Coordinates of C-alpha atoms in Angstrom, one line a residue:
X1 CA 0.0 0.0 0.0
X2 CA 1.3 3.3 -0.9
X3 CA 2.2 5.7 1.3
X4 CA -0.4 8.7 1.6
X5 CA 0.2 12.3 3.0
X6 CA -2.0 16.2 3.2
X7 CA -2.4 18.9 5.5
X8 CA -4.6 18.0 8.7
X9 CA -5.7 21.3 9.8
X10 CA -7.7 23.5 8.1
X11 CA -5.8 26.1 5.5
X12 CA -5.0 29.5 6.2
X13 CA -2.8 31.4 8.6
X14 CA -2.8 29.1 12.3
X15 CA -0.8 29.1 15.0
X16 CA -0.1 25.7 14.3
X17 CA -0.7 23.3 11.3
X18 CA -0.3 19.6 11.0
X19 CA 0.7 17.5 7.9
X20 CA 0.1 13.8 8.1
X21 CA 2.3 11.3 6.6
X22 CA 0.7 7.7 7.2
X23 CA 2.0 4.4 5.5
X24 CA 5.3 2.2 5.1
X25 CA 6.9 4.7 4.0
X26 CA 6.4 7.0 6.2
X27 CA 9.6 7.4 8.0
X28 CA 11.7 7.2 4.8
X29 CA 10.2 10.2 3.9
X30 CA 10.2 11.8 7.2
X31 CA 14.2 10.7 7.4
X32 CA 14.7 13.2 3.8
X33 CA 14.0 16.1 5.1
X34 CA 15.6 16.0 8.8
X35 CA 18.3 14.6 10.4
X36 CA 16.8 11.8 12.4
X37 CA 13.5 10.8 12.9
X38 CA 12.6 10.8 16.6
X39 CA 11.6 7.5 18.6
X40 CA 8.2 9.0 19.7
X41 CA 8.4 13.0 19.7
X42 CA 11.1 15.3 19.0
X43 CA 11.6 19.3 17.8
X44 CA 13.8 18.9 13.9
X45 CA 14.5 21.3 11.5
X46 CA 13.0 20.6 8.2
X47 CA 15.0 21.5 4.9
X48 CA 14.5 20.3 1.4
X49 CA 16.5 19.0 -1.5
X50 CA 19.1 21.8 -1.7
X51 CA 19.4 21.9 2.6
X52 CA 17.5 25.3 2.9
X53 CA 15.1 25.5 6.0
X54 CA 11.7 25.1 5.7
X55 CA 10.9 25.3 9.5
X56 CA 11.4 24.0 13.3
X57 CA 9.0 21.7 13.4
X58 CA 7.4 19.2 16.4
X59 CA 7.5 15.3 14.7
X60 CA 5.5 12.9 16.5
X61 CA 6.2 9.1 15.3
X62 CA 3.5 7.0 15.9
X63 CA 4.8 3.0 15.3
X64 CA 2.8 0.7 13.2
X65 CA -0.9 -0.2 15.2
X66 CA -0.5 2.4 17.3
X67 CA -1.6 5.8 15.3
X68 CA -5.0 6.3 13.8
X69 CA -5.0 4.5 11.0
X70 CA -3.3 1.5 12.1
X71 CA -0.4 2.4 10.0
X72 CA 3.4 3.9 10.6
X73 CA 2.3 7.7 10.8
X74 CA 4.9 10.7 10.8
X75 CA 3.0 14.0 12.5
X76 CA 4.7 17.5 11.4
X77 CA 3.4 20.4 13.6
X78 CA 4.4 23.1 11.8
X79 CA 4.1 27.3 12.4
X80 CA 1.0 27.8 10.4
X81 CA 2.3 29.6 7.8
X82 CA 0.4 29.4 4.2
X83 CA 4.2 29.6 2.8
X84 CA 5.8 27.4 5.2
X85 CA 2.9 24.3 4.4
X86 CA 3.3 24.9 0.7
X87 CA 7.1 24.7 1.2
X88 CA 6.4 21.3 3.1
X89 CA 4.0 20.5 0.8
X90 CA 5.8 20.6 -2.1
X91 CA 8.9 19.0 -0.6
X92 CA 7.0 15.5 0.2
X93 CA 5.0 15.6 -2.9
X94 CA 8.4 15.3 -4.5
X95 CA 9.6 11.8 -3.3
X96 CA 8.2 9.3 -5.4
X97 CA 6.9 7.1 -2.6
X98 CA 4.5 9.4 -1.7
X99 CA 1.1 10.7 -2.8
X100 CA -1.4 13.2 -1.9
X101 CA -3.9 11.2 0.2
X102 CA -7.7 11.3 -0.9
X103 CA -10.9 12.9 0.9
X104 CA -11.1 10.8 3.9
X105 CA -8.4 8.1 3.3
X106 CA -6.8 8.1 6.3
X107 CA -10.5 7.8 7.8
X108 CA -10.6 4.9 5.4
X109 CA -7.5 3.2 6.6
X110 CA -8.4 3.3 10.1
X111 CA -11.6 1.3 8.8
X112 CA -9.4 -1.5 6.9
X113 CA -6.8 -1.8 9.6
X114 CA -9.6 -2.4 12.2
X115 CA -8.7 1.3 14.1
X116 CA -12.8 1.9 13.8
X117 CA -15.8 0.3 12.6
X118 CA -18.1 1.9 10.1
X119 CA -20.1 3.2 13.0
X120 CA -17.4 4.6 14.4
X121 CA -16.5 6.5 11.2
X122 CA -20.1 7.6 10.8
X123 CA -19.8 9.2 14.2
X124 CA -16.2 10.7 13.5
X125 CA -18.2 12.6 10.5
X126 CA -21.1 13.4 12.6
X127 CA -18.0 15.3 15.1
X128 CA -16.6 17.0 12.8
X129 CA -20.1 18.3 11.4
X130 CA -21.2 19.1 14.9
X131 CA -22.5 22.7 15.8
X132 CA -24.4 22.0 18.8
X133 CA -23.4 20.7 22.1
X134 CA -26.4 17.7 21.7
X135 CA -25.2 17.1 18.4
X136 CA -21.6 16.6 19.5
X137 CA -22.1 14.5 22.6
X138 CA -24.3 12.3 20.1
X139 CA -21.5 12.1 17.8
X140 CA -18.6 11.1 20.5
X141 CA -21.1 8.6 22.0
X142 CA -21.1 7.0 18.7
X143 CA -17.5 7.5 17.8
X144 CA -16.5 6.0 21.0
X145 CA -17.8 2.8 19.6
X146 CA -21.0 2.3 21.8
X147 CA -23.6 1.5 18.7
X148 CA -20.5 -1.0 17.8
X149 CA -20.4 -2.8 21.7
X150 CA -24.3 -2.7 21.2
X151 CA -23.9 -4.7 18.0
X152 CA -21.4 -6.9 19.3
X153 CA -23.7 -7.9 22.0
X154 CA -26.6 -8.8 19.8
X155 CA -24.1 -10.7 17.7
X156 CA -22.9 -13.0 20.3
X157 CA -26.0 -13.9 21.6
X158 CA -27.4 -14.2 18.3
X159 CA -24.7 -17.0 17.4
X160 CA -24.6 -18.4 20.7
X161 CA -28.8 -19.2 19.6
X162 CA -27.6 -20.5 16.6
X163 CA -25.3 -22.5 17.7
X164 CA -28.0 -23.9 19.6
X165 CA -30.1 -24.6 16.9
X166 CA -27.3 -26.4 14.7
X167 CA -26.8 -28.2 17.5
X168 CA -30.5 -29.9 16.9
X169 CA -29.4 -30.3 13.1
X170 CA -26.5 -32.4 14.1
X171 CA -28.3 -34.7 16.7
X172 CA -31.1 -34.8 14.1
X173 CA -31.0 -38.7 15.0
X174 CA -29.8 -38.6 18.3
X175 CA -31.8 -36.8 21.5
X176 CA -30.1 -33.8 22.5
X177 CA -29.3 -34.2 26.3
X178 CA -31.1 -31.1 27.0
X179 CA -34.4 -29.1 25.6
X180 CA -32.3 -26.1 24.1
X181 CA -36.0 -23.9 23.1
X182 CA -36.6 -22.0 26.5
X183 CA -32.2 -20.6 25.9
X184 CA -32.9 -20.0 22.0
X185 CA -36.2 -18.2 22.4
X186 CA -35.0 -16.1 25.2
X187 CA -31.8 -14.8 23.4
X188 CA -33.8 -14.2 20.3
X189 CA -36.3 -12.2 21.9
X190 CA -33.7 -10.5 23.9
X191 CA -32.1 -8.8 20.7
X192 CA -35.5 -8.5 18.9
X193 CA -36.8 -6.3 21.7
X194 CA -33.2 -4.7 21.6
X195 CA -33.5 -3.9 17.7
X196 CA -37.1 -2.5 18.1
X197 CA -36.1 0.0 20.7
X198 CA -33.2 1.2 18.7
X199 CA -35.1 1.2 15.4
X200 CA -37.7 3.9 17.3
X201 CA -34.9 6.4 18.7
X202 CA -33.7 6.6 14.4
X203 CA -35.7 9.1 13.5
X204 CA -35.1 11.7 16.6
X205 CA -31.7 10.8 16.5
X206 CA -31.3 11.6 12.6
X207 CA -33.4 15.2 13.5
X208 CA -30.7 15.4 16.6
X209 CA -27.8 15.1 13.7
X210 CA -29.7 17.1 10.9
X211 CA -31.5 19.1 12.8
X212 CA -35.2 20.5 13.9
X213 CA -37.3 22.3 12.1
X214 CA -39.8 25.1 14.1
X215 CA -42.5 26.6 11.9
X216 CA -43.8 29.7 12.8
X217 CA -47.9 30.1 11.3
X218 CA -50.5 32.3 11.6
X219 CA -52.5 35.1 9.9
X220 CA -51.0 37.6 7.8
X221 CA -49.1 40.6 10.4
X222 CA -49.7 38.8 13.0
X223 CA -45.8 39.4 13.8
X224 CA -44.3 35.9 12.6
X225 CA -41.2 37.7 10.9
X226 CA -40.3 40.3 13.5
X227 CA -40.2 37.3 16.0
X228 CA -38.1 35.7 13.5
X229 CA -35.7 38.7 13.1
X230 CA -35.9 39.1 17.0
X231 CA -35.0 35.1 17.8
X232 CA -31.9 35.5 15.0
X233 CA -30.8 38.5 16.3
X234 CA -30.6 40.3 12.7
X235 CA -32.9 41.3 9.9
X236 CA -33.7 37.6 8.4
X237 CA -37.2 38.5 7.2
X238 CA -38.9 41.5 5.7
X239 CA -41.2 43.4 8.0
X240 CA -44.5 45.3 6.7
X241 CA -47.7 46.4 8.4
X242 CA -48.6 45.4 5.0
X243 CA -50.1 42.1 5.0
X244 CA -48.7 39.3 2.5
X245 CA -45.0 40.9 3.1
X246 CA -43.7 37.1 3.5
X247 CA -44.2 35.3 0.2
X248 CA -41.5 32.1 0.7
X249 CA -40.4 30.0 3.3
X250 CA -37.5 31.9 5.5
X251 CA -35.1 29.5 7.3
X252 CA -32.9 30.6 10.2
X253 CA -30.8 27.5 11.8
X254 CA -30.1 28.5 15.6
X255 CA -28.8 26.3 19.0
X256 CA -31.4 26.9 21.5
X257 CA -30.1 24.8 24.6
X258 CA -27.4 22.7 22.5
X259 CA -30.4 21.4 20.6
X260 CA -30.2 22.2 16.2
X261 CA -33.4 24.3 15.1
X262 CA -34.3 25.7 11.7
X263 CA -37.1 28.0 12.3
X264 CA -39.3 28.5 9.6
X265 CA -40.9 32.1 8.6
X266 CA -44.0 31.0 6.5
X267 CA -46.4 32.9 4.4
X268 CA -49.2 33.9 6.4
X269 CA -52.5 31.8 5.7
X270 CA -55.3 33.6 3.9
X271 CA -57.3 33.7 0.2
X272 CA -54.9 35.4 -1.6
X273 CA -55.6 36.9 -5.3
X274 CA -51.8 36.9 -6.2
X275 CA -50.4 33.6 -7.8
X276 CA -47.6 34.3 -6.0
X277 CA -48.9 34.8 -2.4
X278 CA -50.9 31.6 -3.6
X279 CA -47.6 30.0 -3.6
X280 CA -46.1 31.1 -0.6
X281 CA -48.9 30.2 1.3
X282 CA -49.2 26.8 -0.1
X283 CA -45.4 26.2 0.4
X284 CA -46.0 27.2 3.9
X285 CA -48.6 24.6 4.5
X286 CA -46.5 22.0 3.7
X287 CA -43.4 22.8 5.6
X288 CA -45.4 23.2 8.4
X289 CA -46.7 20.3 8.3
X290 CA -44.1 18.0 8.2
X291 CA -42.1 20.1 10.3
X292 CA -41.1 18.6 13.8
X293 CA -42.8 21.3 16.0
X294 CA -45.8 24.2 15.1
X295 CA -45.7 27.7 16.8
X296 CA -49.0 29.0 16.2
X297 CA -49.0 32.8 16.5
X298 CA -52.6 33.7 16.6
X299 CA -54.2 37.4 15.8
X300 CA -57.1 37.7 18.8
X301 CA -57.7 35.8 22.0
X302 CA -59.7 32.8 20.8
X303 CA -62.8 31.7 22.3
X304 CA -61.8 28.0 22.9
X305 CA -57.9 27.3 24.0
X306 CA -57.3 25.1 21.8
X307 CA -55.8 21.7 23.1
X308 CA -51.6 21.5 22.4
X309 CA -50.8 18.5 21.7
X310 CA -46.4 16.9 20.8
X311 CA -46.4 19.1 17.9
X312 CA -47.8 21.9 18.5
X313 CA -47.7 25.3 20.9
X314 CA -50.2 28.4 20.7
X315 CA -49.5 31.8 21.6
X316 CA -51.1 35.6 20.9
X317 CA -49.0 37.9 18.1
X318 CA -48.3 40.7 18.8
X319 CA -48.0 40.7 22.7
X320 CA -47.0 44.7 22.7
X321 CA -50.6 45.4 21.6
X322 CA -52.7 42.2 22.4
X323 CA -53.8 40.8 25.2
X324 CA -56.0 37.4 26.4
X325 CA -56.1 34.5 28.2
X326 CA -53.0 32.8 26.0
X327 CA -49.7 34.0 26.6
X328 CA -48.3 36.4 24.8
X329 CA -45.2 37.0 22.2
X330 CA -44.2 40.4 20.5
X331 CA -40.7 40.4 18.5
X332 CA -40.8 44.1 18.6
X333 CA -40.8 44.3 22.8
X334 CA -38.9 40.7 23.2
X335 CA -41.7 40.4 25.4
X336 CA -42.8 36.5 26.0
X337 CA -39.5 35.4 24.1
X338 CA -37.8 33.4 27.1
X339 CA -41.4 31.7 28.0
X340 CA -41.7 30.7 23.9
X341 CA -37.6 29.2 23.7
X342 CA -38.6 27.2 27.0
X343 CA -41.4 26.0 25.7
X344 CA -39.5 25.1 22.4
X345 CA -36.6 23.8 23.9
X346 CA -38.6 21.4 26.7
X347 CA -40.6 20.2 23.4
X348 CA -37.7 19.5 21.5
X349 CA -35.7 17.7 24.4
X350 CA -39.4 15.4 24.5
X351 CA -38.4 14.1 21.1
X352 CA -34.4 14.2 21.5
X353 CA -34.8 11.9 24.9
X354 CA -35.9 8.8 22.8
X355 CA -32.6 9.2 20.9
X356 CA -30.9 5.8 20.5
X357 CA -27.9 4.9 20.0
X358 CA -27.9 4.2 16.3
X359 CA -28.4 7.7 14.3
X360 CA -28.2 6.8 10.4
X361 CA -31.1 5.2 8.3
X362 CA -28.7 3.3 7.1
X363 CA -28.9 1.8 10.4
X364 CA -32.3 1.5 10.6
X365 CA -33.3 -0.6 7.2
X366 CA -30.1 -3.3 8.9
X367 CA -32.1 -3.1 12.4
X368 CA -35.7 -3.8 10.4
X369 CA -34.1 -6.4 7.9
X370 CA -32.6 -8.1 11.6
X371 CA -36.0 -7.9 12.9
X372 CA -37.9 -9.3 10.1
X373 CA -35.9 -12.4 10.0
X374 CA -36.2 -12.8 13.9
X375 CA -39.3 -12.6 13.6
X376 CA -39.6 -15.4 11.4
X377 CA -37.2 -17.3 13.6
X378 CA -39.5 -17.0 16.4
X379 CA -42.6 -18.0 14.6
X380 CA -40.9 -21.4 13.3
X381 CA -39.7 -21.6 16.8
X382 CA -42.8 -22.1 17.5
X383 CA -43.2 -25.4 16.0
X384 CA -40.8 -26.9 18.3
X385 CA -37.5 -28.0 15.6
X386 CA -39.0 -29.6 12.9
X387 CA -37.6 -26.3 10.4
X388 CA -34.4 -26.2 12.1
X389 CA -32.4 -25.7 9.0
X390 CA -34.5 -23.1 7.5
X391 CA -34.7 -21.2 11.3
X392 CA -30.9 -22.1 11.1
X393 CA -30.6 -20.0 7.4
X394 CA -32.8 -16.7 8.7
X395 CA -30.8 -16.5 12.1
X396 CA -27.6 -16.2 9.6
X397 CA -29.5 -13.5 8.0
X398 CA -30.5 -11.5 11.4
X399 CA -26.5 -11.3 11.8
X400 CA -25.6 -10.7 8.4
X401 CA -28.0 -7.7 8.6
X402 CA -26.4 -6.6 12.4
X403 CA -22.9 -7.4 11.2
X404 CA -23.8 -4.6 8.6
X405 CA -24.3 -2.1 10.7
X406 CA -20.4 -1.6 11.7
X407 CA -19.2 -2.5 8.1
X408 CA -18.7 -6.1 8.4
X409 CA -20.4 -7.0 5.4
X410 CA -22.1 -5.7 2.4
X411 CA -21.3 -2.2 2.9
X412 CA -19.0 -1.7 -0.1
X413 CA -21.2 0.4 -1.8
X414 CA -22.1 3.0 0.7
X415 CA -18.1 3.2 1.6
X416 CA -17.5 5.9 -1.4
X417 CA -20.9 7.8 -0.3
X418 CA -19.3 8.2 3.5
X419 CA -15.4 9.3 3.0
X420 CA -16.5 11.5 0.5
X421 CA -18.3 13.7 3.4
X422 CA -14.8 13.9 4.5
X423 CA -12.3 16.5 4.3
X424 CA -8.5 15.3 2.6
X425 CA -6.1 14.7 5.7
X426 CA -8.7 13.3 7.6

């Protein structure tokens, strides 16, 4: 395998920057431009083919299983200079054993050397994406490799049932010295109900990663975009005391308590004559109503509070010049602002709570396909042995499906999707 280097911090002027070199070359390379290459860490001067300094760098030599990607990797912390990196840069990309690594390849050679699982490398992405506190505890708890213990323990006791049941095939003739049924349905059952809890925690975990979206509805003026200007902090959303100002969907992404939320500006809801109010209203509609939770800003005190239910909060426009029984909002004032973001976090954090472990759908369709076959397991269970080899074949396909999950199998074409979300020298 050919040895691979690139930059590992982000361009442009740093206090530091770090170029990786990772492969069996490594240290050949490192050994061409400085004296000696340390043991484990050391402070060298880097020069190039003529002997000219390039800098006074920190090298870190991490031995062969022991770096990231499993490989011999060479670390140069260099003064993050844009001229000193593309001195570097251009040095190593010189030496014939070397080539510029690819987006994600040393992520990808962590994968192959057994460094992560594919979980694991999901979760690193998710990190790196991360802009919220929930979104980056979500990502280390995966990247730590807790979805892959989870799958690890399904997998035992999913072979250790199987084993159990090919044991039964085997003594087809014979009596097996003990009734093996109540230790096979129990472990089977076991991981189903395991699978079907993760399976539900998906979704809120893929809006925890992606993010929530928070639509704002209501009349026409009844102050939707001057909360929306006063929750971003800036001018997001035209204001009018004309009605119909709002003709498209505004989206402003915040954090409100370490959660990810896209609040939604939509057209407010009346007949309009103009095709493309008509639009915007319509548009609206259907944002809200997929959208994970509905803030409904309402013109005049109704005569029935209406009932809240998951999805769904109701408060009076305008609170600077309308009062009733409901509580009040008013973007121009700020006044009901902290009572609305509680409300919208302590919603949100509903949803987020049933958060699994698994985040991708990826991992859901393996956790359903797992779940399906179980399921069949257990109904020819039922019949005592008589389709042991055929309850035998879908318990291989439960693990081939859970072995999935962190890459063991049939992944291959998903591989290219995933590094690609990477950025090169990671």
């Amino acid at each position: 395998m050919m040895t691979i280097f690139a930059l590992a911090t982000a361009r442009g002027r740093a206090g530091v920057a770090v170029i990786r070199i990772s492969g069996p070359d490594a240290v050949d390379a490192a050994s061409r431009i400085m004296v000696s290459v340390p043991d484990e860490r050391g402070v060298r001067r880097l020069f190039d083919g003529d002997g000219a300094t390039l800098d006074q760098a920190l090298v870190l030599h991490f031995s062969e299983g022991k770096s990231f990607t499993g490989e011999t990797v060479i670390e140069l912390h260099l003064h993050g200079s844009v001229a000193v990196v593309n001195a570097v840069l251009r040095v190593l990309g010189q030496n014939d054993k070397l080539r510029h690594a690819e987006a994600g390849e040393f992520t990808r050679r962590a994968l192959e050397s057994g460094q992560l699982d594919l979980a694991q490398v999901e979760g690193l992405a998710d990190l790196i994406d991360a802009e919220t506190e929930q979104q980056r505890k979500q990502a280390v708890r995966v990247f730590s490799g807790a979805l892959g213990k989870m799958v690890e323990d399904w997998r035992r006791d999913l072979i250790r049932a199987l084993a159990l049941l090919e044991a039964t095939i085997d003594f087809a003739d014979e009596e097996v010295p003990t009734d093996v049924t109540p230790e096979v349905l129990t472990l089977v059952a076991s991981v189903r109900g395991a699978l079907d809890r993760e399976v539900t925690g998906v979704k809120a975990a893929e809006r925890l990663r992606d993010g929530f979206e928070v639509a704002l509805i209501g009349p026409p003026n009844v102050g939707k975009s001057t909360l929306l200007n006063r929750l971003a902090g800036r001018d997001v959303a035209i204001t009018s005391e004309t009605a119909g100002t709002t003709r498209d969907v505004i989206e402003v992404r915040m954090d409100i308590d370490g959660l990810p939320v896209t609040l939604l500006d939509t057209a407010g809801r009346r007949d309009a004559s103009d095709m493309v109010e008509q639009i915007g209203v319509a548009r609206g509609v259907e944002r809200a109503q997929n959208a994970d939770l509905r803030v409904h800003m309402l013109d005049k005190d109704p005569e029935f509070i209406p009932d809240e239910g998951p999805d769904d909060i109701y408060c009076l426009g305008k609170a600077d010049i309308s009062y009733g029984r409901l509580e009040g909002v008013s973007g121009k004032t700020g006044a009901g602002i902290d009572w609305l973001i509680q409300k919208i976090s302590g919603r949100l954090s509903e949803k987020a709570a049933s958060v699994g472990t698994a985040i991708r759908e990826r991992h859901r369709v393996a956790m359903v396909m797992a779940i399906d076959e179980l399921d069949q397991v257990l109904g020819m269970l039922d019949d005592g042995f008589e389709l042991a080899e055929l309850t035998a074949a879908h318990m291989w396909s439960a693990i081939r499906a859970v072995d999935s999950i962190v890459g063991r199998v049939d992944v291959e074409d998903v591989l290219d999707e995933i590094f690609s979300s990477f950025c090169i020298g990671k």
